[in-house]
Tab-separated table of C-alpha atoms and ligand atoms in Angstrom:
chain	number	residue	atom	x	y	z
A	29	MET	CA	-86.688	33.316	44.188
A	30	ARG	CA	-86.471	30.843	41.209
A	31	HIS	CA	-84.811	31.756	38.110
A	32	PHE	CA	-84.451	29.795	34.849
A	33	LEU	CA	-80.726	29.993	34.136
A	34	SER	CA	-80.058	26.126	33.546
A	35	LEU	CA	-81.852	23.031	33.828
A	36	LYS	CA	-79.239	22.067	36.523
A	37	ASP	CA	-81.375	23.956	39.011
A	38	TYR	CA	-84.497	22.025	38.098
A	39	SER	CA	-85.530	18.561	39.128
A	40	LYS	CA	-87.216	16.092	36.671
A	41	GLU	CA	-90.644	16.712	38.318
A	42	GLU	CA	-90.291	20.384	37.762
A	43	ILE	CA	-89.126	19.974	34.102
A	44	LEU	CA	-92.246	17.808	33.503
A	45	GLU	CA	-94.623	20.225	35.329
A	46	ILE	CA	-93.564	23.220	33.424
A	47	LEU	CA	-94.038	21.056	30.114
A	48	ASN	CA	-97.553	19.757	31.091
A	49	LEU	CA	-98.329	23.474	31.872
A	50	ALA	CA	-97.005	24.364	28.574
A	51	LYS	CA	-98.915	21.850	26.784
A	52	LYS	CA	-102.247	22.959	28.384
A	53	ILE	CA	-101.756	26.565	27.539
A	54	LYS	CA	-100.823	25.158	23.856
A	55	LYS	CA	-104.025	23.499	23.683
A	56	GLU	CA	-105.943	26.870	24.639
A	57	THR	CA	-103.872	28.937	22.387
A	58	LYS	CA	-104.608	26.412	19.339
A	59	LYS	CA	-108.447	27.249	20.169
A	60	ARG	CA	-107.380	30.951	20.195
A	61	ILE	CA	-108.560	31.043	24.016
A	62	PHE	CA	-106.034	33.375	25.728
A	63	LYS	CA	-106.396	33.659	29.524
A	64	PRO	CA	-104.727	36.471	31.106
A	65	TYR	CA	-102.746	34.276	33.358
A	66	MET	CA	-100.132	37.115	33.617
A	67	ASP	CA	-102.435	40.180	33.535
A	68	LYS	CA	-100.659	43.257	33.167
A	69	LYS	CA	-97.320	41.697	33.912
A	70	THR	CA	-94.259	43.253	32.265
A	71	LEU	CA	-91.123	41.123	30.844
A	72	GLY	CA	-88.060	42.871	30.036
A	73	MET	CA	-85.962	41.075	27.130
A	74	ILE	CA	-82.175	42.177	27.160
A	75	PHE	CA	-80.497	41.169	24.074
A	76	GLU	CA	-76.796	41.273	23.667
A	77	LYS	CA	-76.917	39.009	20.632
A	78	SER	CA	-79.272	38.604	17.459
A	79	SER	CA	-82.290	36.607	17.898
A	80	THR	CA	-85.248	35.743	15.640
A	81	ARG	CA	-87.093	32.814	17.643
A	82	THR	CA	-86.329	33.835	21.150
A	83	ARG	CA	-87.497	37.471	20.710
A	84	VAL	CA	-90.667	36.668	18.868
A	85	SER	CA	-91.762	33.935	20.781
A	86	PHE	CA	-91.229	35.559	24.403
A	87	GLU	CA	-92.623	38.842	23.196
A	88	ALA	CA	-95.682	36.948	21.650
A	89	GLY	CA	-95.797	34.619	24.560
A	90	ILE	CA	-96.184	37.281	27.214
A	91	TYR	CA	-98.811	39.300	25.447
A	92	GLN	CA	-100.802	36.100	24.977
A	93	LEU	CA	-100.662	35.428	28.652
A	94	GLY	CA	-102.128	39.087	29.310
A	95	GLY	CA	-98.871	41.030	29.804
A	96	ILE	CA	-96.566	42.868	27.728
A	97	GLY	CA	-92.675	42.556	26.604
A	98	LEU	CA	-90.152	45.359	26.437
A	99	PHE	CA	-87.405	44.534	23.792
A	100	LEU	CA	-83.985	46.054	25.281
A	101	SER	CA	-81.342	45.822	22.787
A	102	SER	CA	-78.021	46.375	24.651
A	103	ASN	CA	-76.955	48.799	22.108
A	104	ASP	CA	-79.769	51.146	23.272
A	105	ILE	CA	-79.737	50.776	27.029
A	106	GLN	CA	-76.879	52.048	29.271
A	107	LEU	CA	-75.591	48.433	29.791
A	108	GLY	CA	-74.137	48.671	26.448
A	109	ARG	CA	-72.226	51.590	27.442
A	110	GLY	CA	-70.785	50.279	30.551
A	111	GLU	CA	-73.493	50.571	33.321
A	112	PRO	CA	-72.810	47.803	35.728
A	113	ILE	CA	-75.068	44.804	35.827
A	114	CYS	CA	-75.735	45.333	39.592
A	115	ASP	CA	-77.191	48.486	38.879
A	116	THR	CA	-79.270	47.771	35.699
A	117	SER	CA	-80.611	44.532	37.306
A	118	ARG	CA	-81.720	46.297	40.614
A	119	VAL	CA	-83.344	49.302	38.622
A	120	VAL	CA	-85.187	47.209	35.942
A	121	SER	CA	-86.322	44.443	38.263
A	122	SER	CA	-87.948	47.300	40.415
A	123	MET	CA	-90.140	48.180	37.551
A	124	LEU	CA	-90.634	44.714	35.784
A	125	ASP	CA	-92.219	41.499	36.708
A	126	MET	CA	-89.773	39.215	34.759
A	127	LEU	CA	-86.616	39.408	33.018
A	128	MET	CA	-85.226	37.409	29.974
A	129	ILE	CA	-81.522	38.068	28.992
A	130	ARG	CA	-79.348	36.884	25.916
A	131	THR	CA	-75.855	37.278	26.573
A	132	TYR	CA	-72.388	35.999	26.250
A	133	GLY	CA	-70.637	34.853	29.550
A	134	HIS	CA	-73.169	32.499	31.738
A	135	GLU	CA	-71.629	34.620	34.861
A	136	LYS	CA	-73.415	37.759	33.601
A	137	LEU	CA	-76.776	36.076	33.734
A	138	GLU	CA	-75.761	34.691	37.311
A	139	GLU	CA	-74.875	38.221	38.394
A	140	PHE	CA	-78.039	39.649	37.021
A	141	ALA	CA	-80.141	36.925	38.958
A	142	LYS	CA	-78.012	37.647	41.946
A	143	TYR	CA	-79.533	41.532	42.069
A	144	SER	CA	-82.785	40.962	40.495
A	145	SER	CA	-86.156	41.186	42.513
A	146	VAL	CA	-87.823	39.264	39.905
A	147	PRO	CA	-87.322	35.914	37.974
A	148	VAL	CA	-84.602	35.904	35.465
A	149	ILE	CA	-84.819	33.727	32.287
A	150	ASN	CA	-81.820	32.562	30.304
A	151	GLY	CA	-82.675	33.191	26.592
A	152	LEU	CA	-79.345	31.759	25.569
A	153	SER	CA	-75.825	32.342	27.172
A	154	ASP	CA	-72.473	30.943	25.855
A	155	SER	CA	-72.970	27.976	28.204
A	156	PHE	CA	-76.768	26.992	28.098
A	157	HIS	CA	-79.842	27.446	25.984
A	158	PRO	CA	-82.432	25.852	28.403
A	159	VAL	CA	-85.763	27.420	27.093
A	160	GLN	CA	-84.757	25.749	23.737
A	161	LEU	CA	-84.371	22.193	25.393
A	162	MET	CA	-87.833	22.809	26.922
A	163	ALA	CA	-89.163	23.242	23.193
A	164	ASP	CA	-87.229	20.397	22.045
A	165	TYR	CA	-88.460	17.846	24.690
A	166	MET	CA	-91.918	19.059	24.447
A	167	THR	CA	-91.735	18.269	20.518
A	168	LEU	CA	-90.416	14.686	21.377
A	169	GLN	CA	-93.113	14.107	23.953
A	170	GLU	CA	-95.888	15.189	21.405
A	171	HIS	CA	-94.471	12.691	19.054
A	172	ASN	CA	-94.230	9.728	21.650
A	173	LEU	CA	-90.559	10.001	21.387
A	174	ASP	CA	-89.658	10.387	25.047
A	175	LYS	CA	-89.824	6.665	25.661
A	176	ASN	CA	-86.463	4.755	24.935
A	177	LEU	CA	-85.246	7.918	23.838
A	178	VAL	CA	-81.594	8.031	22.419
A	179	VAL	CA	-80.376	11.326	21.431
A	180	ALA	CA	-77.318	11.791	19.158
A	181	PHE	CA	-76.085	15.345	19.101
A	182	ILE	CA	-73.548	16.016	16.212
A	183	GLY	CA	-71.551	19.201	16.189
A	184	ASP	CA	-69.980	21.799	18.477
A	185	GLY	CA	-69.521	20.960	22.309
A	186	ASN	CA	-71.270	24.396	22.961
A	187	ASN	CA	-74.364	25.814	24.603
A	188	MET	CA	-76.797	23.326	22.843
A	189	ALA	CA	-74.675	20.366	23.604
A	190	HIS	CA	-74.140	21.307	27.244
A	191	SER	CA	-78.128	22.026	27.404
A	192	TRP	CA	-78.741	18.476	25.976
A	193	LEU	CA	-76.241	17.159	28.923
A	194	MET	CA	-78.279	18.718	31.453
A	195	LEU	CA	-81.640	17.616	30.077
A	196	THR	CA	-80.643	13.880	30.019
A	197	SER	CA	-78.826	14.182	33.240
A	198	LYS	CA	-82.255	15.177	34.950
A	199	LEU	CA	-84.601	13.101	32.889
A	200	GLY	CA	-82.445	10.035	32.406
A	201	PHE	CA	-82.388	9.179	28.720
A	202	GLU	CA	-79.239	8.065	26.503
A	203	LEU	CA	-77.451	11.123	24.891
A	204	ARG	CA	-74.322	10.533	22.455
A	205	ILE	CA	-72.452	13.515	21.713
A	206	ALA	CA	-69.891	13.630	18.883
A	207	THR	CA	-67.713	16.664	18.415
A	208	PRO	CA	-64.597	17.140	16.321
A	209	LYS	CA	-61.229	16.785	18.250
A	210	GLY	CA	-60.679	20.281	20.081
A	211	TYR	CA	-64.499	20.977	20.258
A	212	GLU	CA	-65.429	18.828	23.105
A	213	VAL	CA	-67.896	19.778	25.822
A	214	ASP	CA	-66.971	21.771	28.743
A	215	GLU	CA	-65.269	19.358	31.402
A	216	ALA	CA	-67.097	20.981	34.430
A	217	ILE	CA	-70.432	20.769	32.887
A	218	LEU	CA	-69.871	17.156	31.850
A	219	SER	CA	-68.601	16.305	35.191
A	220	GLN	CA	-71.833	17.835	36.826
A	221	ALA	CA	-74.209	15.955	34.207
A	222	LYS	CA	-72.318	12.758	35.369
A	223	VAL	CA	-73.181	13.285	39.058
A	224	PHE	CA	-76.849	13.943	38.231
A	225	ALA	CA	-76.797	10.827	35.827
A	226	LYS	CA	-76.021	8.684	38.860
A	227	ASP	CA	-79.662	9.530	40.194
A	228	SER	CA	-81.465	9.829	36.909
A	229	GLY	CA	-79.788	6.700	35.275
A	230	ALA	CA	-78.836	8.898	32.287
A	231	LYS	CA	-76.464	7.093	29.877
A	232	ILE	CA	-73.819	9.647	28.308
A	233	LEU	CA	-71.522	8.814	25.681
A	234	ILE	CA	-68.720	11.293	24.079
A	235	THR	CA	-66.999	10.520	21.155
A	236	ASN	CA	-65.361	12.122	18.022
A	237	ASP	CA	-67.316	10.020	15.533
A	238	PRO	CA	-70.710	10.870	14.357
A	239	LYS	CA	-71.461	7.503	13.302
A	240	ILE	CA	-70.791	5.817	16.617
A	241	ALA	CA	-73.025	8.509	17.865
A	242	SER	CA	-75.897	7.980	15.290
A	243	LYS	CA	-76.166	4.165	15.536
A	244	ASP	CA	-79.690	3.331	16.535
A	245	ALA	CA	-80.514	6.761	17.639
A	246	SER	CA	-83.943	7.950	17.722
A	247	VAL	CA	-83.104	11.592	17.486
A	248	LEU	CA	-80.201	13.309	15.649
A	249	THR	CA	-79.701	16.823	16.346
A	250	SER	CA	-76.755	19.421	15.334
A	251	ASP	CA	-76.328	23.171	15.829
A	252	THR	CA	-74.376	25.670	13.949
A	253	TRP	CA	-70.596	25.191	13.670
A	254	THR	CA	-69.990	28.948	14.358
A	255	SER	CA	-72.100	30.265	17.252
A	256	MET	CA	-72.570	34.019	17.794
A	257	GLY	CA	-69.508	35.431	19.159
A	258	GLN	CA	-67.182	32.908	17.155
A	259	GLU	CA	-67.602	34.656	13.742
A	260	GLU	CA	-63.844	35.076	13.503
A	261	GLU	CA	-63.140	31.492	13.567
A	262	LYS	CA	-65.698	30.606	10.950
A	263	LYS	CA	-63.180	29.633	8.146
A	264	GLN	CA	-61.221	27.279	10.526
A	265	ARG	CA	-64.357	25.748	11.848
A	266	ILE	CA	-65.661	24.904	8.397
A	267	LYS	CA	-62.311	23.116	7.807
A	268	ASN	CA	-62.317	21.391	11.363
A	269	PHE	CA	-65.947	20.254	11.278
A	270	LYS	CA	-65.530	18.508	8.011
A	271	GLY	CA	-67.557	15.051	8.406
A	272	PHE	CA	-70.053	16.447	11.258
A	273	ILE	CA	-72.651	17.196	8.667
A	274	VAL	CA	-76.286	15.360	9.370
A	275	ASP	CA	-76.871	14.069	6.131
A	276	GLU	CA	-78.964	11.269	4.697
A	277	LYS	CA	-76.399	8.893	5.014
A	278	LEU	CA	-76.001	9.700	8.807
A	279	MET	CA	-79.767	9.680	9.262
A	280	SER	CA	-80.018	6.304	7.913
A	281	LEU	CA	-77.975	5.079	10.874
A	282	GLY	CA	-80.480	5.888	13.260
A	283	THR	CA	-83.655	3.970	13.690
A	284	LYS	CA	-86.051	3.869	11.096
A	285	ASN	CA	-88.571	6.502	12.501
A	286	ALA	CA	-85.575	8.691	13.638
A	287	ILE	CA	-86.220	12.389	13.560
A	288	PHE	CA	-84.038	15.264	13.220
A	289	LEU	CA	-83.965	18.306	15.394
A	290	HIS	CA	-82.109	21.728	15.143
A	291	CYS	CA	-82.632	24.887	17.231
A	292	LEU	CA	-82.111	27.036	14.105
A	293	PRO	CA	-80.960	29.236	12.567
A	294	ALA	CA	-79.491	26.287	10.493
A	295	TYR	CA	-76.726	26.552	7.614
A	296	ARG	CA	-77.756	24.254	4.920
A	297	GLY	CA	-74.764	22.143	3.491
A	298	TYR	CA	-72.782	22.807	6.741
A	299	GLU	CA	-74.127	21.076	9.939
A	300	VAL	CA	-77.169	19.582	8.015
A	301	SER	CA	-77.964	18.837	4.428
A	302	GLU	CA	-80.771	20.331	2.479
A	303	GLN	CA	-82.397	17.100	2.118
A	304	VAL	CA	-82.656	16.247	5.935
A	305	LEU	CA	-83.661	19.754	6.931
A	306	GLU	CA	-86.364	19.782	4.364
A	307	GLY	CA	-87.247	15.947	4.766
A	308	LYS	CA	-90.063	14.013	6.384
A	309	GLN	CA	-87.901	13.231	9.380
A	310	SER	CA	-87.253	16.870	10.254
A	311	LEU	CA	-89.286	18.294	12.855
A	312	ILE	CA	-87.680	21.681	12.930
A	313	TYR	CA	-90.672	23.966	12.476
A	314	GLU	CA	-92.748	22.258	15.055
A	315	GLU	CA	-89.868	22.526	17.519
A	316	ALA	CA	-89.406	26.400	16.809
A	317	GLU	CA	-93.034	26.722	17.180
A	318	ASN	CA	-92.802	25.021	20.386
A	319	ARG	CA	-90.635	27.757	21.578
A	320	LEU	CA	-93.664	29.814	22.088
A	321	HIS	CA	-95.859	27.357	23.906
A	322	ALA	CA	-92.796	26.046	26.043
A	323	GLN	CA	-91.835	29.501	27.309
A	324	LYS	CA	-95.328	30.492	28.238
A	325	GLY	CA	-95.192	27.507	30.368
A	326	VAL	CA	-91.644	28.546	32.083
A	327	MET	CA	-93.029	32.235	32.409
A	328	LEU	CA	-96.221	31.181	34.161
A	329	TRP	CA	-94.332	28.658	36.334
A	330	LEU	CA	-92.017	31.325	37.503
A	331	ASP	CA	-94.573	33.850	38.004
A	332	THR	CA	-96.659	31.383	40.206
A	333	LYS	CA	-93.576	30.434	42.270
A	334	ALA	CA	-92.590	34.178	42.707
A	335	ARG	CA	-96.127	35.010	43.952
A	336	GLU	CA	-96.236	32.190	46.313
A	337	ASN	CA	-92.872	33.755	47.519
A	338	GLU	CA	-94.283	36.842	48.137
A	339	ASN	CA	-97.273	35.343	50.109
A	340	GLY	CA	-94.736	33.203	52.270
A	341	ASP	CA	-95.891	29.987	50.923
A	342	THR	CA	-92.690	27.906	50.494
A	343	LYS	CA	-94.633	24.832	48.750
B	25	CP	N1	-83.054	28.895	18.567
B	25	CP	C1	-82.893	30.180	18.584
B	25	CP	O1	-82.664	30.605	20.063
B	25	CP	O2	-83.012	31.244	17.693
B	25	CP	P1	-82.817	32.888	17.677
B	25	CP	O3	-81.285	32.829	17.898
B	25	CP	O4	-83.452	33.048	16.515
B	25	CP	O5	-83.513	33.305	18.914
B	26	NVA	N1	-75.241	27.861	19.352
B	26	NVA	C1	-75.971	28.736	18.763
B	26	NVA	C2	-77.187	28.864	19.018
B	26	NVA	C3	-78.284	29.613	18.474
B	26	NVA	C4	-79.598	29.353	18.712
B	26	NVA	C5	-75.284	30.152	19.263
B	26	NVA	O1	-74.964	30.318	20.339
B	26	NVA	O2	-75.254	31.011	18.196
């Protein structure tokens, strides 16, 4: 059973295959052609954290594919009152065709997947946000920025930085990550990315200097300084992240046509300036819309694999 918990479990060919599927469905969607690729399929969406984009794109996406989404807030289901994951997962997967989970510890997702009889998708964990990266890369492909790609990630060494690490380690582009001291990426994830990079040819640079990371980069990207679950550290983080704003000065260090990406929600004046976010180099709204299309690709790909599995087809 294939799940979609992290890009570390995916090959370059598979990532590109899913994106090709996503782009094909996007074309149809733009013409308001909605084929029932997942007729009567049910997607359960468990949220332990807030969400705008992830919830709307998954729910609209499964509906457009001919299925239906069930929004399950952990406040309302027994999981939030302590029902074990092993029970929740076995029960809900016996009634559903696919599960999407947004949670804290990545190990919770792995446990869900272990007990689930249907594919599980990571809708963001403290470690990774792989569906976001599918949308991000799709946006870059659509702007022909996937050739000679140099990405500068400026900010927290958290789930988004980790996901960029996994993506480059599989696809083989250049990634520079600039974090303040003490907010570096997870060592184990970095080591794993470096192992994959040996095969893909990815170049990875880790620095504490945003200017070094941004020099001649074709993409600059940032993320909130205070992720969900870190709210109590907000004041301290604002102090410690001083100088890590992506503003016009930093953007000017990138290539002439450099673009800005952000997974959103963005906090103007902190990790990105108003001018950059609203400026002509920013692709944030296309990126956000691509969540819908990329995830339709992910769901359809997983559903096809699950059906092949049922039929004993190991291709
Ligand atoms: N980028 C993203 O996942 O947004 P939401 O938190 O609104 O889902
Ligand atoms: N790093 C952010 C991403 C939000 C989509 C968080 O985890 O809150």
